[in-house]
PDB file of C-alpha atoms and ligand atoms in Angstrom:
ATOM      1  CA  MET A   1     204.657  36.203  33.922  1.00 49.00           C
ATOM      2  CA  PRO A   2     206.027  35.520  37.401  1.00 82.00           C
ATOM      3  CA  ILE A   3     202.834  36.487  39.288  1.00 93.00           C
ATOM      4  CA  THR A   4     199.098  35.875  38.908  1.00 95.00           C
ATOM      5  CA  VAL A   5     196.751  38.864  39.279  1.00 97.00           C
ATOM      6  CA  GLN A   6     192.981  38.643  39.441  1.00 98.00           C
ATOM      7  CA  GLN A   7     191.029  41.908  39.242  1.00 98.00           C
ATOM      8  CA  LEU A   8     188.645  42.375  42.199  1.00 98.00           C
ATOM      9  CA  HIS A   9     186.780  45.548  41.193  1.00 98.00           C
ATOM     10  CA  PRO A  10     185.564  46.832  37.800  1.00 98.00           C
ATOM     11  CA  VAL A  11     188.169  49.634  37.600  1.00 98.00           C
ATOM     12  CA  PHE A  12     191.049  48.777  39.966  1.00 98.00           C
ATOM     13  CA  VAL A  13     192.370  46.387  42.692  1.00 98.00           C
ATOM     14  CA  GLY A  14     194.222  43.184  41.884  1.00 98.00           C
ATOM     15  CA  GLN A  15     194.606  40.052  43.992  1.00 98.00           C
ATOM     16  CA  VAL A  16     198.061  38.544  43.738  1.00 98.00           C
ATOM     17  CA  THR A  17     198.658  34.858  44.373  1.00 96.00           C
ATOM     18  CA  GLY A  18     201.523  32.466  43.837  1.00 93.00           C
ATOM     19  CA  LEU A  19     203.985  34.339  46.045  1.00 96.00           C
ATOM     20  CA  ASP A  20     205.428  33.859  49.515  1.00 96.00           C
ATOM     21  CA  LEU A  21     206.334  37.315  50.813  1.00 97.00           C
ATOM     22  CA  ARG A  22     208.315  35.818  53.724  1.00 96.00           C
ATOM     23  CA  GLU A  23     211.016  34.805  51.226  1.00 95.00           C
ATOM     24  CA  PRO A  24     213.434  37.178  49.485  1.00 95.00           C
ATOM     25  CA  LEU A  25     212.003  37.909  46.024  1.00 96.00           C
ATOM     26  CA  ASP A  26     213.800  37.953  42.674  1.00 96.00           C
ATOM     27  CA  GLN A  27     214.070  41.402  41.097  1.00 96.00           C
ATOM     28  CA  GLU A  28     211.898  40.093  38.260  1.00 96.00           C
ATOM     29  CA  VAL A  29     209.061  39.514  40.743  1.00 97.00           C
ATOM     30  CA  VAL A  30     209.516  42.976  42.303  1.00 97.00           C
ATOM     31  CA  VAL A  31     209.218  44.470  38.801  1.00 97.00           C
ATOM     32  CA  ALA A  32     206.060  42.433  38.165  1.00 97.00           C
ATOM     33  CA  ILE A  33     204.544  43.725  41.421  1.00 98.00           C
ATOM     34  CA  SER A  34     205.487  47.306  40.478  1.00 98.00           C
ATOM     35  CA  ASP A  35     203.850  46.863  37.072  1.00 98.00           C
ATOM     36  CA  ALA A  36     200.747  45.411  38.714  1.00 98.00           C
ATOM     37  CA  ILE A  37     200.393  48.248  41.223  1.00 98.00           C
ATOM     38  CA  ASN A  38     200.851  50.797  38.414  1.00 98.00           C
ATOM     39  CA  ARG A  39     197.878  49.180  36.727  1.00 98.00           C
ATOM     40  CA  TYR A  40     195.664  48.234  39.717  1.00 98.00           C
ATOM     41  CA  GLU A  41     196.613  50.842  42.400  1.00 98.00           C
ATOM     42  CA  VAL A  42     195.731  48.398  45.193  1.00 99.00           C
ATOM     43  CA  LEU A  43     197.108  44.851  45.485  1.00 98.00           C
ATOM     44  CA  VAL A  44     195.723  42.220  47.835  1.00 98.00           C
ATOM     45  CA  PHE A  45     198.091  39.407  48.857  1.00 98.00           C
ATOM     46  CA  PRO A  46     196.060  36.827  50.791  1.00 98.00           C
ATOM     47  CA  GLY A  47     197.526  34.254  53.180  1.00 97.00           C
ATOM     48  CA  GLN A  48     200.800  36.042  53.976  1.00 98.00           C
ATOM     49  CA  PHE A  49     201.585  35.247  57.596  1.00 97.00           C
ATOM     50  CA  ILE A  50     204.642  37.447  57.833  1.00 97.00           C
ATOM     51  CA  THR A  51     206.610  38.914  60.709  1.00 98.00           C
ATOM     52  CA  ASP A  52     207.418  42.604  61.082  1.00 98.00           C
ATOM     53  CA  GLU A  53     210.986  41.907  59.900  1.00 98.00           C
ATOM     54  CA  GLN A  54     209.736  40.158  56.760  1.00 98.00           C
ATOM     55  CA  GLN A  55     207.214  42.919  56.096  1.00 98.00           C
ATOM     56  CA  MET A  56     209.945  45.575  56.389  1.00 98.00           C
ATOM     57  CA  ALA A  57     212.263  43.587  54.091  1.00 98.00           C
ATOM     58  CA  PHE A  58     209.531  43.172  51.453  1.00 98.00           C
ATOM     59  CA  SER A  59     208.515  46.843  51.677  1.00 98.00           C
ATOM     60  CA  ARG A  60     212.112  48.069  51.307  1.00 98.00           C
ATOM     61  CA  ARG A  61     212.248  46.519  47.855  1.00 98.00           C
ATOM     62  CA  PHE A  62     210.049  49.456  46.766  1.00 98.00           C
ATOM     63  CA  GLY A  63     211.945  52.315  48.465  1.00 98.00           C
ATOM     64  CA  ASP A  64     212.864  53.922  51.773  1.00 97.00           C
ATOM     65  CA  LEU A  65     210.514  53.425  54.704  1.00 97.00           C
ATOM     66  CA  GLU A  66     208.949  56.210  56.732  1.00 95.00           C
ATOM     67  CA  THR A  67     209.321  56.197  60.480  1.00 91.00           C
ATOM     68  CA  THR A  68     206.340  56.876  62.719  1.00 80.00           C
ATOM     69  CA  VAL A  69     205.940  60.467  63.848  1.00 68.00           C
ATOM     70  CA  ARG A  70     206.644  60.433  67.554  1.00 61.00           C
ATOM     71  CA  ALA A  71     207.143  64.141  67.980  1.00 51.00           C
ATOM     72  CA  TYR A  72     203.430  64.934  67.654  1.00 56.00           C
ATOM     73  CA  ARG A  73     202.398  62.407  70.259  1.00 62.00           C
ATOM     74  CA  LYS A  74     204.416  62.682  73.423  1.00 65.00           C
ATOM     75  CA  ASP A  75     202.224  60.147  75.242  1.00 70.00           C
ATOM     76  CA  PHE A  76     202.856  57.461  72.612  1.00 76.00           C
ATOM     77  CA  VAL A  77     204.715  54.462  74.021  1.00 82.00           C
ATOM     78  CA  PRO A  78     205.767  52.321  71.056  1.00 86.00           C
ATOM     79  CA  ARG A  79     204.782  48.685  70.817  1.00 91.00           C
ATOM     80  CA  LEU A  80     206.504  48.098  67.460  1.00 93.00           C
ATOM     81  CA  ASP A  81     209.628  48.948  65.466  1.00 93.00           C
ATOM     82  CA  PRO A  82     209.826  52.650  64.471  1.00 93.00           C
ATOM     83  CA  HIS A  83     209.364  51.624  60.804  1.00 95.00           C
ATOM     84  CA  ILE A  84     206.018  49.986  61.573  1.00 96.00           C
ATOM     85  CA  ALA A  85     202.926  52.136  62.059  1.00 95.00           C
ATOM     86  CA  ASP A  86     200.781  50.600  64.774  1.00 95.00           C
ATOM     87  CA  ILE A  87     197.296  50.476  63.262  1.00 97.00           C
ATOM     88  CA  SER A  88     195.700  48.718  66.213  1.00 97.00           C
ATOM     89  CA  ASN A  89     193.469  49.473  69.154  1.00 97.00           C
ATOM     90  CA  LEU A  90     196.126  48.189  71.583  1.00 97.00           C
ATOM     91  CA  ASP A  91     198.448  49.938  74.027  1.00 94.00           C
ATOM     92  CA  GLN A  92     202.050  48.996  74.857  1.00 91.00           C
ATOM     93  CA  ASN A  93     200.798  46.153  77.089  1.00 94.00           C
ATOM     94  CA  ASN A  94     198.628  44.728  74.299  1.00 95.00           C
ATOM     95  CA  SER A  95     195.473  45.831  76.132  1.00 96.00           C
ATOM     96  CA  VAL A  96     192.553  47.338  74.254  1.00 97.00           C
ATOM     97  CA  ARG A  97     192.661  51.116  74.619  1.00 96.00           C
ATOM     98  CA  PRO A  98     189.806  52.586  76.676  1.00 97.00           C
ATOM     99  CA  LYS A  99     187.116  54.720  75.005  1.00 96.00           C
ATOM    100  CA  ASP A 100     188.567  58.042  76.189  1.00 95.00           C
ATOM    101  CA  ASP A 101     192.188  57.174  75.287  1.00 94.00           C
ATOM    102  CA  ARG A 102     193.731  60.152  73.458  1.00 93.00           C
ATOM    103  CA  LEU A 103     195.539  58.076  70.851  1.00 92.00           C
ATOM    104  CA  ARG A 104     192.405  56.049  70.173  1.00 95.00           C
ATOM    105  CA  LEU A 105     190.437  59.262  69.615  1.00 95.00           C
ATOM    106  CA  ASN A 106     193.164  60.601  67.346  1.00 94.00           C
ATOM    107  CA  ALA A 107     193.233  57.334  65.379  1.00 95.00           C
ATOM    108  CA  LEU A 108     189.494  57.614  64.709  1.00 97.00           C
ATOM    109  CA  GLY A 109     190.632  60.125  62.071  1.00 97.00           C
ATOM    110  CA  ASN A 110     191.601  57.099  59.918  1.00 98.00           C
ATOM    111  CA  ARG A 111     187.897  56.687  59.263  1.00 98.00           C
ATOM    112  CA  LEU A 112     187.970  59.848  57.140  1.00 98.00           C
ATOM    113  CA  TRP A 113     189.000  59.397  53.490  1.00 98.00           C
ATOM    114  CA  HIS A 114     192.710  60.150  53.237  1.00 98.00           C
ATOM    115  CA  SER A 115     196.026  59.526  51.548  1.00 98.00           C
ATOM    116  CA  ASP A 116     198.786  58.491  53.961  1.00 98.00           C
ATOM    117  CA  SER A 117     201.214  61.154  55.162  1.00 98.00           C
ATOM    118  CA  SER A 118     199.780  63.867  52.905  1.00 98.00           C
ATOM    119  CA  PHE A 119     200.440  66.077  55.955  1.00 98.00           C
ATOM    120  CA  LYS A 120     204.171  65.568  55.340  1.00 97.00           C
ATOM    121  CA  ARG A 121     205.994  67.646  52.750  1.00 97.00           C
ATOM    122  CA  VAL A 122     207.126  64.360  51.198  1.00 97.00           C
ATOM    123  CA  PRO A 123     204.059  62.137  51.419  1.00 98.00           C
ATOM    124  CA  ALA A 124     203.763  58.361  51.241  1.00 98.00           C
ATOM    125  CA  ARG A 125     204.120  56.479  47.970  1.00 98.00           C
ATOM    126  CA  PHE A 126     203.093  52.973  49.017  1.00 98.00           C
ATOM    127  CA  SER A 127     201.502  51.701  52.204  1.00 98.00           C
ATOM    128  CA  LEU A 128     201.522  48.010  53.085  1.00 98.00           C
ATOM    129  CA  LEU A 129     199.063  46.912  55.743  1.00 98.00           C
ATOM    130  CA  SER A 130     199.012  43.409  57.150  1.00 98.00           C
ATOM    131  CA  ALA A 131     196.223  41.920  59.247  1.00 98.00           C
ATOM    132  CA  ARG A 132     197.441  40.156  62.378  1.00 98.00           C
ATOM    133  CA  VAL A 133     194.165  40.070  64.388  1.00 98.00           C
ATOM    134  CA  VAL A 134     190.776  41.101  62.980  1.00 98.00           C
ATOM    135  CA  PRO A 135     187.383  41.631  64.647  1.00 98.00           C
ATOM    136  CA  SER A 136     184.562  39.188  63.899  1.00 98.00           C
ATOM    137  CA  GLU A 137     182.742  41.793  61.806  1.00 98.00           C
ATOM    138  CA  GLY A 138     183.299  45.350  60.555  1.00 98.00           C
ATOM    139  CA  GLY A 139     186.725  46.983  60.478  1.00 98.00           C
ATOM    140  CA  GLU A 140     186.930  46.854  56.683  1.00 98.00           C
ATOM    141  CA  THR A 141     189.191  49.198  54.750  1.00 98.00           C
ATOM    142  CA  GLN A 142     187.786  51.022  51.745  1.00 99.00           C
ATOM    143  CA  PHE A 143     189.809  52.295  48.799  1.00 99.00           C
ATOM    144  CA  ALA A 144     188.833  54.865  46.171  1.00 99.00           C
ATOM    145  CA  ASP A 145     190.346  55.159  42.686  1.00 98.00           C
ATOM    146  CA  MET A 146     191.495  58.765  42.204  1.00 98.00           C
ATOM    147  CA  ARG A 147     192.547  58.247  38.566  1.00 98.00           C
ATOM    148  CA  ALA A 148     189.082  56.995  37.616  1.00 98.00           C
ATOM    149  CA  ALA A 149     187.563  59.904  39.555  1.00 98.00           C
ATOM    150  CA  TRP A 150     189.770  62.379  37.690  1.00 98.00           C
ATOM    151  CA  ASP A 151     188.831  60.831  34.330  1.00 98.00           C
ATOM    152  CA  ALA A 152     185.132  61.171  35.179  1.00 98.00           C
ATOM    153  CA  LEU A 153     185.268  64.885  36.069  1.00 98.00           C
ATOM    154  CA  PRO A 154     183.750  67.335  33.590  1.00 98.00           C
ATOM    155  CA  ASP A 155     186.347  69.202  31.504  1.00 98.00           C
ATOM    156  CA  ARG A 156     185.306  72.513  33.036  1.00 98.00           C
ATOM    157  CA  MET A 157     186.178  71.189  36.507  1.00 98.00           C
ATOM    158  CA  LYS A 158     189.441  69.659  35.289  1.00 98.00           C
ATOM    159  CA  SER A 159     190.651  73.005  33.996  1.00 98.00           C
ATOM    160  CA  ARG A 160     189.561  74.729  37.206  1.00 98.00           C
ATOM    161  CA  LEU A 161     191.646  72.301  39.297  1.00 98.00           C
ATOM    162  CA  GLU A 162     194.878  72.100  37.300  1.00 98.00           C
ATOM    163  CA  GLY A 163     197.690  73.953  39.039  1.00 97.00           C
ATOM    164  CA  LEU A 164     195.935  74.393  42.394  1.00 98.00           C
ATOM    165  CA  ILE A 165     197.985  73.914  45.553  1.00 98.00           C
ATOM    166  CA  CYS A 166     196.340  72.738  48.776  1.00 98.00           C
ATOM    167  CA  GLU A 167     197.576  72.908  52.346  1.00 98.00           C
ATOM    168  CA  HIS A 168     197.492  69.729  54.401  1.00 98.00           C
ATOM    169  CA  THR A 169     197.895  69.154  58.135  1.00 98.00           C
ATOM    170  CA  GLN A 170     196.564  66.673  60.655  1.00 97.00           C
ATOM    171  CA  LEU A 171     195.180  69.697  62.492  1.00 97.00           C
ATOM    172  CA  PHE A 172     192.594  69.988  59.686  1.00 98.00           C
ATOM    173  CA  SER A 173     191.616  66.311  59.573  1.00 98.00           C
ATOM    174  CA  ARG A 174     191.342  65.955  63.342  1.00 97.00           C
ATOM    175  CA  ALA A 175     189.378  69.192  63.671  1.00 97.00           C
ATOM    176  CA  ARG A 176     186.744  67.645  61.402  1.00 97.00           C
ATOM    177  CA  ILE A 177     185.953  65.101  64.124  1.00 98.00           C
ATOM    178  CA  GLY A 178     186.333  67.607  66.950  1.00 97.00           C
ATOM    179  CA  PHE A 179     189.760  66.367  68.056  1.00 96.00           C
ATOM    180  CA  THR A 180     191.678  69.485  69.109  1.00 94.00           C
ATOM    181  CA  ASP A 181     193.639  68.178  72.086  1.00 91.00           C
ATOM    182  CA  TRP A 182     197.093  69.373  70.958  1.00 92.00           C
ATOM    183  CA  SER A 183     199.840  71.118  72.858  1.00 91.00           C
ATOM    184  CA  GLU A 184     201.309  74.356  71.501  1.00 92.00           C
ATOM    185  CA  GLU A 185     204.484  72.461  70.600  1.00 90.00           C
ATOM    186  CA  GLU A 186     202.528  69.827  68.682  1.00 90.00           C
ATOM    187  CA  ARG A 187     200.622  72.521  66.781  1.00 93.00           C
ATOM    188  CA  GLU A 188     203.871  74.159  65.720  1.00 93.00           C
ATOM    189  CA  LYS A 189     205.237  70.877  64.386  1.00 92.00           C
ATOM    190  CA  MET A 190     202.031  70.317  62.440  1.00 95.00           C
ATOM    191  CA  ALA A 191     202.224  73.466  60.312  1.00 96.00           C
ATOM    192  CA  PRO A 192     200.411  72.967  56.969  1.00 98.00           C
ATOM    193  CA  VAL A 193     202.412  71.654  54.000  1.00 98.00           C
ATOM    194  CA  PRO A 194     201.713  72.316  50.305  1.00 98.00           C
ATOM    195  CA  GLN A 195     200.467  69.549  48.002  1.00 98.00           C
ATOM    196  CA  VAL A 196     199.337  69.796  44.404  1.00 98.00           C
ATOM    197  CA  LEU A 197     195.684  68.873  43.846  1.00 98.00           C
ATOM    198  CA  VAL A 198     196.237  67.200  40.486  1.00 98.00           C
ATOM    199  CA  ARG A 199     199.094  64.751  40.013  1.00 98.00           C
ATOM    200  CA  THR A 200     200.412  62.803  37.085  1.00 97.00           C
ATOM    201  CA  HIS A 201     201.039  59.228  38.167  1.00 97.00           C
ATOM    202  CA  PRO A 202     204.572  58.393  36.978  1.00 96.00           C
ATOM    203  CA  GLY A 203     204.003  54.666  36.442  1.00 96.00           C
ATOM    204  CA  SER A 204     200.991  55.117  34.153  1.00 97.00           C
ATOM    205  CA  GLY A 205     201.128  58.705  32.882  1.00 97.00           C
ATOM    206  CA  ARG A 206     197.518  59.094  34.056  1.00 98.00           C
ATOM    207  CA  LYS A 207     196.259  62.098  35.985  1.00 98.00           C
ATOM    208  CA  SER A 208     194.903  61.702  39.472  1.00 98.00           C
ATOM    209  CA  LEU A 209     193.140  63.794  42.094  1.00 98.00           C
ATOM    210  CA  PHE A 210     195.305  64.159  45.191  1.00 98.00           C
ATOM    211  CA  LEU A 211     192.740  64.514  47.964  1.00 98.00           C
ATOM    212  CA  SER A 212     192.925  63.752  51.665  1.00 98.00           C
ATOM    213  CA  SER A 213     191.053  64.628  54.851  1.00 98.00           C
ATOM    214  CA  HIS A 214     194.235  66.508  55.830  1.00 98.00           C
ATOM    215  CA  ALA A 215     193.625  69.083  53.053  1.00 98.00           C
ATOM    216  CA  GLY A 216     191.939  72.179  54.427  1.00 98.00           C
ATOM    217  CA  ARG A 217     192.983  75.175  52.358  1.00 98.00           C
ATOM    218  CA  ILE A 218     193.705  76.001  48.758  1.00 98.00           C
ATOM    219  CA  ARG A 219     196.218  78.748  48.071  1.00 98.00           C
ATOM    220  CA  GLY A 220     194.695  81.890  46.624  1.00 98.00           C
ATOM    221  CA  MET A 221     191.124  80.831  47.439  1.00 98.00           C
ATOM    222  CA  GLU A 222     188.783  81.955  50.213  1.00 98.00           C
ATOM    223  CA  GLU A 223     188.550  79.285  52.908  1.00 97.00           C
ATOM    224  CA  PRO A 224     184.819  78.468  52.611  1.00 98.00           C
ATOM    225  CA  GLU A 225     185.155  78.135  48.864  1.00 98.00           C
ATOM    226  CA  ALA A 226     188.210  75.897  49.215  1.00 98.00           C
ATOM    227  CA  ARG A 227     186.588  73.709  51.866  1.00 98.00           C
ATOM    228  CA  MET A 228     183.427  73.348  49.822  1.00 98.00           C
ATOM    229  CA  LEU A 229     185.369  72.441  46.709  1.00 98.00           C
ATOM    230  CA  LEU A 230     187.347  69.802  48.623  1.00 98.00           C
ATOM    231  CA  LEU A 231     184.131  68.390  50.120  1.00 98.00           C
ATOM    232  CA  ASP A 232     182.457  68.250  46.700  1.00 98.00           C
ATOM    233  CA  LEU A 233     185.478  66.578  45.117  1.00 98.00           C
ATOM    234  CA  THR A 234     185.768  64.029  47.923  1.00 98.00           C
ATOM    235  CA  GLU A 235     182.088  63.176  47.614  1.00 98.00           C
ATOM    236  CA  PHE A 236     182.435  62.832  43.852  1.00 98.00           C
ATOM    237  CA  ALA A 237     185.595  60.707  44.051  1.00 98.00           C
ATOM    238  CA  THR A 238     184.193  58.276  46.607  1.00 98.00           C
ATOM    239  CA  GLN A 239     181.018  57.319  44.764  1.00 98.00           C
ATOM    240  CA  PRO A 240     180.387  53.555  44.826  1.00 98.00           C
ATOM    241  CA  GLN A 241     181.681  52.972  41.290  1.00 98.00           C
ATOM    242  CA  PHE A 242     185.145  54.157  42.404  1.00 98.00           C
ATOM    243  CA  VAL A 243     185.235  52.304  45.746  1.00 99.00           C
ATOM    244  CA  TYR A 244     186.439  48.826  46.750  1.00 99.00           C
ATOM    245  CA  THR A 245     185.747  47.495  50.241  1.00 98.00           C
ATOM    246  CA  HIS A 246     188.311  45.077  51.628  1.00 98.00           C
ATOM    247  CA  LYS A 247     186.994  42.608  54.203  1.00 98.00           C
ATOM    248  CA  TRP A 248     190.071  41.490  56.077  1.00 98.00           C
ATOM    249  CA  ALA A 249     191.138  37.945  56.866  1.00 98.00           C
ATOM    250  CA  VAL A 250     194.120  37.306  59.116  1.00 98.00           C
ATOM    251  CA  GLY A 251     197.198  36.965  56.891  1.00 98.00           C
ATOM    252  CA  ASP A 252     196.025  39.442  54.259  1.00 98.00           C
ATOM    253  CA  LEU A 253     198.567  42.017  53.204  1.00 98.00           C
ATOM    254  CA  VAL A 254     197.255  44.932  51.148  1.00 98.00           C
ATOM    255  CA  MET A 255     199.607  47.296  49.336  1.00 98.00           C
ATOM    256  CA  TRP A 256     198.299  50.544  47.864  1.00 99.00           C
ATOM    257  CA  ASP A 257     199.584  53.528  45.941  1.00 98.00           C
ATOM    258  CA  ASN A 258     198.801  56.699  47.914  1.00 98.00           C
ATOM    259  CA  ARG A 259     199.494  58.876  44.859  1.00 98.00           C
ATOM    260  CA  CYS A 260     196.315  57.734  43.126  1.00 98.00           C
ATOM    261  CA  THR A 261     194.027  56.317  45.835  1.00 98.00           C
ATOM    262  CA  MET A 262     192.347  57.370  49.059  1.00 98.00           C
ATOM    263  CA  HIS A 263     191.336  54.967  51.791  1.00 99.00           C
ATOM    264  CA  ARG A 264     189.486  54.896  55.087  1.00 98.00           C
ATOM    265  CA  ALA A 265     188.867  52.472  57.943  1.00 98.00           C
ATOM    266  CA  ARG A 266     185.338  51.369  58.887  1.00 98.00           C
ATOM    267  CA  GLU A 267     183.894  50.973  62.354  1.00 98.00           C
ATOM    268  CA  TYR A 268     183.855  47.764  64.388  1.00 98.00           C
ATOM    269  CA  ASP A 269     183.183  46.613  67.943  1.00 98.00           C
ATOM    270  CA  GLU A 270     186.191  48.107  69.707  1.00 96.00           C
ATOM    271  CA  THR A 271     185.969  45.767  72.656  1.00 97.00           C
ATOM    272  CA  GLN A 272     187.455  43.270  70.182  1.00 98.00           C
ATOM    273  CA  VAL A 273     191.095  43.379  69.108  1.00 98.00           C
ATOM    274  CA  ARG A 274     192.044  44.698  65.683  1.00 98.00           C
ATOM    275  CA  ASP A 275     195.780  44.521  65.120  1.00 98.00           C
ATOM    276  CA  MET A 276     197.189  45.725  61.809  1.00 98.00           C
ATOM    277  CA  HIS A 277     200.821  46.600  61.049  1.00 98.00           C
ATOM    278  CA  ARG A 278     201.697  49.132  58.369  1.00 98.00           C
ATOM    279  CA  THR A 279     204.959  49.839  56.582  1.00 98.00           C
ATOM    280  CA  THR A 280     205.120  52.976  54.476  1.00 98.00           C
ATOM    281  CA  VAL A 281     207.368  53.707  51.503  1.00 98.00           C
ATOM    282  CA  SER A 282     208.162  57.412  51.214  1.00 97.00           C
ATOM    283  CA  ASP A 283     207.585  59.164  47.895  1.00 97.00           C
ATOM    284  CA  GLY A 284     211.037  60.779  47.855  1.00 93.00           C
ATOM    285  CA  VAL A 285     210.163  64.328  46.680  1.00 96.00           C
ATOM    286  CA  PRO A 286     207.509  66.919  47.585  1.00 98.00           C
ATOM    287  CA  THR A 287     204.541  66.879  45.167  1.00 97.00           C
ATOM    288  CA  VAL A 288     205.077  70.555  44.347  1.00 96.00           C
ATOM    289  CA  ALA A 289     208.672  69.790  43.255  1.00 94.00           C
ATOM    290  CA  GLU A 290     207.565  66.730  41.286  1.00 90.00           C
ATOM    291  CA  ALA A 291     204.999  68.819  39.386  1.00 87.00           C
ATOM    292  CA  ALA A 292     207.442  71.685  38.644  1.00 87.00           C
TER     293      ALA A 292
HETATM  294  C1  OGA B 301     196.293  53.041  57.405  1.00 96.78           C
HETATM  295  C2  OGA B 301     194.841  53.213  57.518  1.00 96.78           C
HETATM  296  C3  OGA B 301     192.820  51.969  57.666  1.00 96.78           C
HETATM  297  C4  OGA B 301     192.350  50.807  58.442  1.00 96.78           C
HETATM  298  O1  OGA B 301     196.805  51.999  57.808  1.00 96.78           O
HETATM  299  O2  OGA B 301     196.952  53.949  56.872  1.00 96.78           O
HETATM  300  O3  OGA B 301     194.326  54.268  57.256  1.00 96.78           O
HETATM  301  O4  OGA B 301     191.374  50.177  58.000  1.00 96.78           O
HETATM  302  N1  OGA B 301     194.189  52.124  57.859  1.00 96.78           N
HETATM  303  O5  OGA B 301     192.930  50.511  59.491  1.00 96.78           O
HETATM  304 MN1   MN B 302     195.852  55.562  56.264  1.00 96.78          MN
END
């Protein structure tokens, strides 16, 4: 066994030690990490003080990386490589963004439960988030186990959900917090994409609820009914027994499987710096094609 995994939550989340992610890894270790994430959904690697280059190299062992979506955000001046999502409260000069900053307000949407890039036809498979600077308190990330939530649903609900197709867009998630400051061009680029509501996780064969704050409609269902169903399911799936709260230390790298988890950021004192860098491994095929 080339890695050591300690379970951090009763149903999911493993902490992996005995590895230095700055170094190139043997294929045997990559396979062990893949097996571990298939089992635990979320892996915590403490004490990994890696650079962006090292984080990209490690992430690429698991597939192709997404690039950040610039087209939606014309005022975005990048601070980092296009393969690194800037999960910070900093602008291009490394200054804390002011309260009314448009990108800050948009990023507040990360505090809604979501699965990364579910607003893209091909969503994210893995996300890898590394903590470079953390606030003195708050700013945790919470994860919810969508396979355990699926397992716990009553059979009647399971049969109601099988085969349903949702529509996801950032327009839906941002509208929930009253963020509607989009240009016509941005709105066009953010047209809703279809995602199945129930997935089978390839690495475990287990079923999973595929929920996200970006989901706002269900095909063939009246909108209020669809919204209410999605709200009920999200509430059900994020009960405490399915949720792990990660309190960040600088050097932590957390890798999660977006196919079978949701996550959200928690609030903190935004006069302090919080600087997190995310790489994202694309899932390769649309969920509707995968299911067919
Ligand atoms: C993300 C994300 C949550 C956080 O990186 O995809 O949602 O706690 N982050 O910053
Ligand atoms: Mn996210």
